[in-house]
Amino acid sequence: MRRPVIAGNWKMHKTVQESINAAIGLKRKFYTFAEADIVICPPFTSLSKVSDQIMDSSIMLGAQDLYWEEEGAFTGEISPNMLKDAGCRYVIVGHSERRNIFGETDDDVNKKLKVALRHGMVPIMCIGERLEERDSGMTLEILEKQLARGLRDVAKDEAVRIVIAYEPIWAIGTGRTATPQQAQEAHRFIREFIERSYDREAFSKIRIQYGGSVKPENIAQLMAQEDIDGALVGGASLDVNSFAEIVKNAVL
Ligand code: PEP
């Protein structure tokens, strides 16, 4: 059985104090929680303080991005060691906002993924198609390209540690969720790609999250799909109660 993983991406929201307050609120609800991995991804400035709050609880810390070099003259970037030092166990790579606003390529995603794995963090690798790509029937082709390039030269024992987040871009922050059937079809395709690239064991083990306007009201239907193992939640993760409802409804 794959362990569900529900991650909250706070994006560029919350000051340090607001992050601490949210972490305390979540810790009260999920001090111990055996049914799923719960991950919160605050902005970089809040990582250490949030880590202090959740350290002894079942909630895990994730970052929203990283750079692939260990250290050096890379103004504005953050290294894997810095994230580890701040308490991160997970890190999001290749979010569509990084790809679309900041020009990240599949090659960048591949480098970030590999450095995260090398440092023992679990990368959450985001992939997904634009609306026009879905409308012109190119969804699976786009996913295949992002997977092939993003996972290049990643060995099976490392690949099975990755969490893949299928996030159709047209569903992110729009209130328009993929139907459970649309999400399931994409997740199945991703799992089969993993089987073709590695083997049947990797097919069974890899965890694939859905992301795109996940809310307390739609998570259960999504999680009922055979190949959906969790969710990457943006907007609805900013509120402690709604994120807590999502986690609870995910494992009903
Ligand atoms: C996201 O940004 O990864 C995301 C899924 O956002 P939202 O839940 O707000 O659609």
mmCIF file of C-alpha atoms and ligand atoms in Angstrom:
data_model
loop_
_atom_site.group_PDB
_atom_site.id
_atom_site.type_symbol
_atom_site.label_atom_id
_atom_site.label_comp_id
_atom_site.label_asym_id
_atom_site.label_seq_id
_atom_site.Cartn_x
_atom_site.Cartn_y
_atom_site.Cartn_z
ATOM 1 C CA MET A 1 0.000 0.000 0.000
ATOM 2 C CA ARG A 2 1.242 3.464 -0.866
ATOM 3 C CA ARG A 3 1.185 5.963 1.978
ATOM 4 C CA PRO A 4 -0.895 9.036 1.105
ATOM 5 C CA VAL A 5 0.951 12.344 1.023
ATOM 6 C CA ILE A 6 -0.826 15.671 1.416
ATOM 7 C CA ALA A 7 1.329 18.749 0.935
ATOM 8 C CA GLY A 8 0.453 22.401 1.406
ATOM 9 C CA ASN A 9 2.284 24.937 -0.755
ATOM 10 C CA TRP A 10 1.984 28.321 0.904
ATOM 11 C CA LYS A 11 3.691 30.042 -2.067
ATOM 12 C CA MET A 12 4.544 33.713 -1.380
ATOM 13 C CA HIS A 13 2.167 34.002 1.546
ATOM 14 C CA LYS A 14 2.601 34.448 5.296
ATOM 15 C CA THR A 15 5.123 36.386 7.344
ATOM 16 C CA VAL A 16 7.243 34.492 9.853
ATOM 17 C CA GLN A 17 4.714 35.086 12.638
ATOM 18 C CA GLU A 18 1.779 34.083 10.430
ATOM 19 C CA SER A 19 3.631 30.927 9.464
ATOM 20 C CA ILE A 20 4.335 30.085 13.101
ATOM 21 C CA ASN A 21 0.675 30.584 13.964
ATOM 22 C CA ALA A 22 -0.435 28.286 11.151
ATOM 23 C CA ALA A 23 2.139 25.666 12.159
ATOM 24 C CA ILE A 24 0.931 25.768 15.767
ATOM 25 C CA GLY A 25 -2.664 25.405 14.576
ATOM 26 C CA LEU A 26 -1.813 22.376 12.460
ATOM 27 C CA LYS A 27 0.296 20.821 15.169
ATOM 28 C CA ARG A 28 -2.664 20.971 17.538
ATOM 29 C CA LYS A 29 -4.698 18.967 15.044
ATOM 30 C CA PHE A 30 -2.024 16.575 13.812
ATOM 31 C CA TYR A 31 0.455 16.167 16.643
ATOM 32 C CA THR A 32 0.332 12.484 15.930
ATOM 33 C CA PHE A 33 -1.189 11.264 12.694
ATOM 34 C CA ALA A 34 -0.518 7.856 11.270
ATOM 35 C CA GLU A 35 -2.717 7.768 8.166
ATOM 36 C CA ALA A 36 -0.748 10.033 5.810
ATOM 37 C CA ASP A 37 2.381 12.112 5.368
ATOM 38 C CA ILE A 38 1.492 15.751 5.985
ATOM 39 C CA VAL A 39 3.932 18.285 4.525
ATOM 40 C CA ILE A 40 3.844 22.062 4.732
ATOM 41 C CA CYS A 41 5.936 24.257 2.436
ATOM 42 C CA PRO A 42 6.230 27.795 3.832
ATOM 43 C CA PRO A 43 8.296 30.558 2.227
ATOM 44 C CA PHE A 44 12.068 30.323 2.820
ATOM 45 C CA THR A 45 12.045 33.033 5.511
ATOM 46 C CA SER A 46 9.723 30.962 7.690
ATOM 47 C CA LEU A 47 11.346 27.537 7.312
ATOM 48 C CA SER A 48 13.493 27.466 10.479
ATOM 49 C CA LYS A 49 10.835 28.888 12.764
ATOM 50 C CA VAL A 50 8.190 26.532 11.413
ATOM 51 C CA SER A 51 10.635 23.666 11.806
ATOM 52 C CA ASP A 52 11.051 24.532 15.494
ATOM 53 C CA GLN A 53 7.288 24.375 15.924
ATOM 54 C CA ILE A 54 6.585 21.093 14.145
ATOM 55 C CA MET A 55 9.801 19.267 14.992
ATOM 56 C CA ASP A 56 8.298 16.800 17.474
ATOM 57 C CA SER A 57 5.013 16.325 15.579
ATOM 58 C CA SER A 58 3.958 14.190 12.644
ATOM 59 C CA ILE A 59 3.981 17.202 10.286
ATOM 60 C CA MET A 60 6.965 17.462 7.957
ATOM 61 C CA LEU A 61 8.630 20.499 6.444
ATOM 62 C CA GLY A 62 9.107 21.118 2.740
ATOM 63 C CA ALA A 63 10.597 23.929 0.657
ATOM 64 C CA GLN A 64 9.096 25.403 -2.487
ATOM 65 C CA ASP A 65 12.248 25.283 -4.603
ATOM 66 C CA LEU A 66 16.030 24.844 -4.468
ATOM 67 C CA TYR A 67 19.116 25.399 -6.583
ATOM 68 C CA TRP A 68 21.314 22.546 -7.792
ATOM 69 C CA GLU A 69 24.717 23.914 -6.711
ATOM 70 C CA GLU A 70 26.057 23.279 -3.202
ATOM 71 C CA GLU A 71 27.158 26.864 -2.593
ATOM 72 C CA GLY A 72 28.683 29.828 -4.361
ATOM 73 C CA ALA A 73 27.944 33.055 -6.184
ATOM 74 C CA PHE A 74 24.280 32.446 -7.023
ATOM 75 C CA THR A 75 22.535 35.523 -5.693
ATOM 76 C CA GLY A 76 19.020 34.887 -4.532
ATOM 77 C CA GLU A 77 19.201 31.094 -4.729
ATOM 78 C CA ILE A 78 19.033 28.529 -1.928
ATOM 79 C CA SER A 79 21.092 25.356 -1.646
ATOM 80 C CA PRO A 80 20.072 21.835 -0.658
ATOM 81 C CA ASN A 81 22.265 22.031 2.463
ATOM 82 C CA MET A 82 20.565 25.228 3.570
ATOM 83 C CA LEU A 83 17.182 23.551 3.246
ATOM 84 C CA LYS A 84 18.336 20.476 5.135
ATOM 85 C CA ASP A 85 19.817 22.711 7.810
ATOM 86 C CA ALA A 86 16.448 24.474 8.141
ATOM 87 C CA GLY A 87 14.734 21.124 8.689
ATOM 88 C CA CYS A 88 13.306 20.347 5.234
ATOM 89 C CA ARG A 89 12.556 16.764 4.306
ATOM 90 C CA TYR A 90 10.626 17.540 1.139
ATOM 91 C CA VAL A 91 11.151 20.053 -1.661
ATOM 92 C CA ILE A 92 8.885 21.028 -4.554
ATOM 93 C CA VAL A 93 10.627 21.115 -7.940
ATOM 94 C CA GLY A 94 9.316 22.353 -11.260
ATOM 95 C CA HIS A 95 6.112 23.937 -10.012
ATOM 96 C CA SER A 96 4.268 25.401 -13.007
ATOM 97 C CA GLU A 97 4.730 28.904 -11.576
ATOM 98 C CA ARG A 98 8.502 28.335 -11.597
ATOM 99 C CA ARG A 99 8.297 27.017 -15.138
ATOM 100 C CA ASN A 100 5.957 29.676 -16.521
ATOM 101 C CA ILE A 101 6.928 32.831 -14.645
ATOM 102 C CA PHE A 102 10.618 32.136 -14.042
ATOM 103 C CA GLY A 103 11.408 30.150 -17.182
ATOM 104 C CA GLU A 104 12.464 26.885 -15.564
ATOM 105 C CA THR A 105 13.093 24.116 -18.069
ATOM 106 C CA ASP A 106 12.812 20.341 -17.815
ATOM 107 C CA ASP A 107 16.621 20.240 -17.666
ATOM 108 C CA ASP A 108 16.590 22.555 -14.644
ATOM 109 C CA VAL A 109 13.962 20.335 -13.049
ATOM 110 C CA ASN A 110 16.157 17.291 -13.657
ATOM 111 C CA LYS A 111 19.155 18.948 -11.979
ATOM 112 C CA LYS A 112 17.062 20.078 -9.001
ATOM 113 C CA LEU A 113 15.495 16.651 -8.631
ATOM 114 C CA LYS A 114 18.864 14.923 -8.608
ATOM 115 C CA VAL A 115 20.442 17.267 -6.088
ATOM 116 C CA ALA A 116 17.435 16.936 -3.767
ATOM 117 C CA LEU A 117 17.699 13.139 -3.924
ATOM 118 C CA ARG A 118 21.445 13.270 -3.336
ATOM 119 C CA HIS A 119 20.790 15.245 -0.173
ATOM 120 C CA GLY A 120 18.182 12.811 1.095
ATOM 121 C CA MET A 121 15.161 15.047 0.541
ATOM 122 C CA VAL A 122 11.985 13.874 -1.140
ATOM 123 C CA PRO A 123 11.391 15.918 -4.289
ATOM 124 C CA ILE A 124 7.817 16.675 -5.267
ATOM 125 C CA MET A 125 8.183 16.900 -9.035
ATOM 126 C CA CYS A 126 5.377 18.902 -10.657
ATOM 127 C CA ILE A 127 4.214 18.232 -14.185
ATOM 128 C CA GLY A 128 1.079 19.199 -16.065
ATOM 129 C CA GLU A 129 -0.376 20.544 -19.264
ATOM 130 C CA ARG A 130 -1.780 23.945 -20.238
ATOM 131 C CA LEU A 131 -5.419 24.359 -21.198
ATOM 132 C CA GLU A 132 -4.667 24.698 -24.915
ATOM 133 C CA GLU A 133 -2.571 21.526 -24.765
ATOM 134 C CA ARG A 134 -5.444 19.614 -23.152
ATOM 135 C CA ASP A 135 -7.920 21.049 -25.641
ATOM 136 C CA SER A 136 -5.770 19.969 -28.573
ATOM 137 C CA GLY A 137 -5.395 16.417 -27.208
ATOM 138 C CA MET A 138 -1.714 16.788 -26.299
ATOM 139 C CA THR A 139 -1.945 16.116 -22.558
ATOM 140 C CA LEU A 140 -0.250 12.715 -22.498
ATOM 141 C CA GLU A 141 2.443 13.790 -24.933
ATOM 142 C CA ILE A 142 3.294 16.784 -22.718
ATOM 143 C CA LEU A 143 3.374 14.624 -19.598
ATOM 144 C CA GLU A 144 5.610 12.087 -21.324
ATOM 145 C CA LYS A 145 8.074 14.793 -22.368
ATOM 146 C CA GLN A 146 8.200 16.349 -18.890
ATOM 147 C CA LEU A 147 8.667 12.933 -17.280
ATOM 148 C CA ALA A 148 11.334 11.729 -19.702
ATOM 149 C CA ARG A 149 13.405 14.892 -19.408
ATOM 150 C CA GLY A 150 12.787 15.466 -15.708
ATOM 151 C CA LEU A 151 13.737 11.906 -14.743
ATOM 152 C CA ARG A 152 16.729 11.566 -17.055
ATOM 153 C CA ASP A 153 19.524 9.509 -15.429
ATOM 154 C CA VAL A 154 17.583 8.945 -12.228
ATOM 155 C CA ALA A 155 18.080 5.351 -11.060
ATOM 156 C CA LYS A 156 15.157 3.232 -9.938
ATOM 157 C CA ASP A 157 16.018 3.194 -6.225
ATOM 158 C CA GLU A 158 15.983 6.995 -6.275
ATOM 159 C CA ALA A 159 12.986 7.326 -8.580
ATOM 160 C CA VAL A 160 10.741 5.433 -6.173
ATOM 161 C CA ARG A 161 11.435 8.041 -3.480
ATOM 162 C CA ILE A 162 10.129 10.872 -5.659
ATOM 163 C CA VAL A 163 6.575 12.139 -5.339
ATOM 164 C CA ILE A 164 5.160 13.182 -8.707
ATOM 165 C CA ALA A 165 2.508 15.892 -8.616
ATOM 166 C CA TYR A 166 0.172 15.942 -11.610
ATOM 167 C CA GLU A 167 -1.002 19.531 -11.761
ATOM 168 C CA PRO A 168 -2.953 20.546 -14.840
ATOM 169 C CA ILE A 169 -2.066 24.230 -15.174
ATOM 170 C CA TRP A 170 -5.657 25.175 -16.016
ATOM 171 C CA ALA A 171 -6.758 23.855 -12.622
ATOM 172 C CA ILE A 172 -4.228 25.727 -10.486
ATOM 173 C CA GLY A 173 -5.724 28.613 -8.549
ATOM 174 C CA THR A 174 -8.690 28.743 -10.923
ATOM 175 C CA GLY A 175 -11.286 26.923 -8.849
ATOM 176 C CA ARG A 176 -11.633 24.512 -11.773
ATOM 177 C CA THR A 177 -10.621 21.025 -10.627
ATOM 178 C CA ALA A 178 -9.905 18.192 -13.035
ATOM 179 C CA THR A 179 -12.659 15.617 -12.807
ATOM 180 C CA PRO A 180 -11.628 12.523 -10.873
ATOM 181 C CA GLN A 181 -11.687 10.650 -14.206
ATOM 182 C CA GLN A 182 -9.422 13.168 -15.942
ATOM 183 C CA ALA A 183 -7.011 13.058 -13.011
ATOM 184 C CA GLN A 184 -7.086 9.255 -12.842
ATOM 185 C CA GLU A 185 -6.338 8.949 -16.563
ATOM 186 C CA ALA A 186 -3.271 11.188 -16.221
ATOM 187 C CA HIS A 187 -2.094 9.440 -13.049
ATOM 188 C CA ARG A 188 -2.407 6.042 -14.696
ATOM 189 C CA PHE A 189 -0.400 7.267 -17.660
ATOM 190 C CA ILE A 190 2.317 8.558 -15.314
ATOM 191 C CA ARG A 191 2.411 5.252 -13.413
ATOM 192 C CA GLU A 192 2.685 3.331 -16.672
ATOM 193 C CA PHE A 193 5.501 5.609 -17.812
ATOM 194 C CA ILE A 194 7.318 4.689 -14.591
ATOM 195 C CA GLU A 195 6.789 1.005 -15.330
ATOM 196 C CA ARG A 196 8.165 1.400 -18.863
ATOM 197 C CA SER A 197 11.173 3.352 -17.572
ATOM 198 C CA TYR A 198 11.904 1.152 -14.552
ATOM 199 C CA ASP A 199 9.813 -1.886 -13.661
ATOM 200 C CA ARG A 200 6.624 -3.195 -12.065
ATOM 201 C CA GLU A 201 7.925 -2.585 -8.550
ATOM 202 C CA ALA A 202 8.503 1.093 -9.322
ATOM 203 C CA PHE A 203 4.999 1.202 -10.867
ATOM 204 C CA SER A 204 3.527 0.010 -7.579
ATOM 205 C CA LYS A 205 5.664 2.130 -5.297
ATOM 206 C CA ILE A 206 5.766 5.605 -6.823
ATOM 207 C CA ARG A 207 3.429 8.100 -5.178
ATOM 208 C CA ILE A 208 1.498 10.436 -7.466
ATOM 209 C CA GLN A 209 -0.348 13.457 -6.087
ATOM 210 C CA TYR A 210 -3.014 15.502 -7.774
ATOM 211 C CA GLY A 211 -2.852 19.306 -7.570
ATOM 212 C CA GLY A 212 -5.250 21.962 -8.843
ATOM 213 C CA SER A 213 -8.017 23.615 -6.801
ATOM 214 C CA VAL A 214 -8.172 20.802 -4.243
ATOM 215 C CA LYS A 215 -10.665 21.626 -1.496
ATOM 216 C CA PRO A 216 -12.238 19.822 1.471
ATOM 217 C CA GLU A 217 -15.268 19.106 -0.755
ATOM 218 C CA ASN A 218 -13.472 17.408 -3.651
ATOM 219 C CA ILE A 219 -10.527 15.570 -2.071
ATOM 220 C CA ALA A 220 -12.405 12.380 -1.166
ATOM 221 C CA GLN A 221 -13.574 11.778 -4.728
ATOM 222 C CA LEU A 222 -10.077 12.345 -6.047
ATOM 223 C CA MET A 223 -8.520 10.046 -3.456
ATOM 224 C CA ALA A 224 -11.026 7.334 -4.355
ATOM 225 C CA GLN A 225 -9.227 6.930 -7.696
ATOM 226 C CA GLU A 226 -6.868 3.985 -7.863
ATOM 227 C CA ASP A 227 -3.759 5.915 -8.876
ATOM 228 C CA ILE A 228 -4.172 9.089 -6.807
ATOM 229 C CA ASP A 229 -2.025 8.943 -3.689
ATOM 230 C CA GLY A 230 -2.449 12.419 -2.290
ATOM 231 C CA ALA A 231 -2.662 16.091 -3.108
ATOM 232 C CA LEU A 232 -0.544 19.179 -3.523
ATOM 233 C CA VAL A 233 -2.683 22.005 -2.212
ATOM 234 C CA GLY A 234 -2.139 25.710 -2.852
ATOM 235 C CA GLY A 235 -4.864 28.187 -1.883
ATOM 236 C CA ALA A 236 -6.786 25.886 0.437
ATOM 237 C CA SER A 237 -3.638 25.123 2.450
ATOM 238 C CA LEU A 238 -3.351 28.713 3.662
ATOM 239 C CA ASP A 239 -6.191 28.284 6.098
ATOM 240 C CA VAL A 240 -5.499 25.830 8.911
ATOM 241 C CA ASN A 241 -9.068 24.545 9.093
ATOM 242 C CA SER A 242 -9.488 23.965 5.380
ATOM 243 C CA PHE A 243 -6.108 22.212 5.083
ATOM 244 C CA ALA A 244 -6.972 20.080 8.114
ATOM 245 C CA GLU A 245 -10.306 19.147 6.517
ATOM 246 C CA ILE A 246 -8.530 18.169 3.309
ATOM 247 C CA VAL A 247 -6.132 15.915 5.228
ATOM 248 C CA LYS A 248 -8.963 14.298 7.178
ATOM 249 C CA ASN A 249 -11.202 13.812 4.139
ATOM 250 C CA ALA A 250 -8.286 12.371 2.174
ATOM 251 C CA VAL A 251 -7.969 9.397 4.476
ATOM 252 C CA LEU A 252 -11.650 8.769 5.290
HETATM 253 C C1 PEP B 1 -0.529 24.621 -6.644
HETATM 254 O O1 PEP B 1 -0.122 25.763 -6.772
HETATM 255 O O2 PEP B 1 0.268 23.679 -6.646
HETATM 256 C C2 PEP B 1 -1.949 24.422 -6.510
HETATM 257 C C3 PEP B 1 -2.419 23.223 -6.694
HETATM 258 O O3 PEP B 1 -2.705 25.536 -6.215
HETATM 259 P P1 PEP B 1 -4.284 25.567 -5.929
HETATM 260 O O4 PEP B 1 -4.579 24.469 -4.948
HETATM 261 O O5 PEP B 1 -4.520 26.919 -5.346
HETATM 262 O O6 PEP B 1 -4.973 25.349 -7.231
#
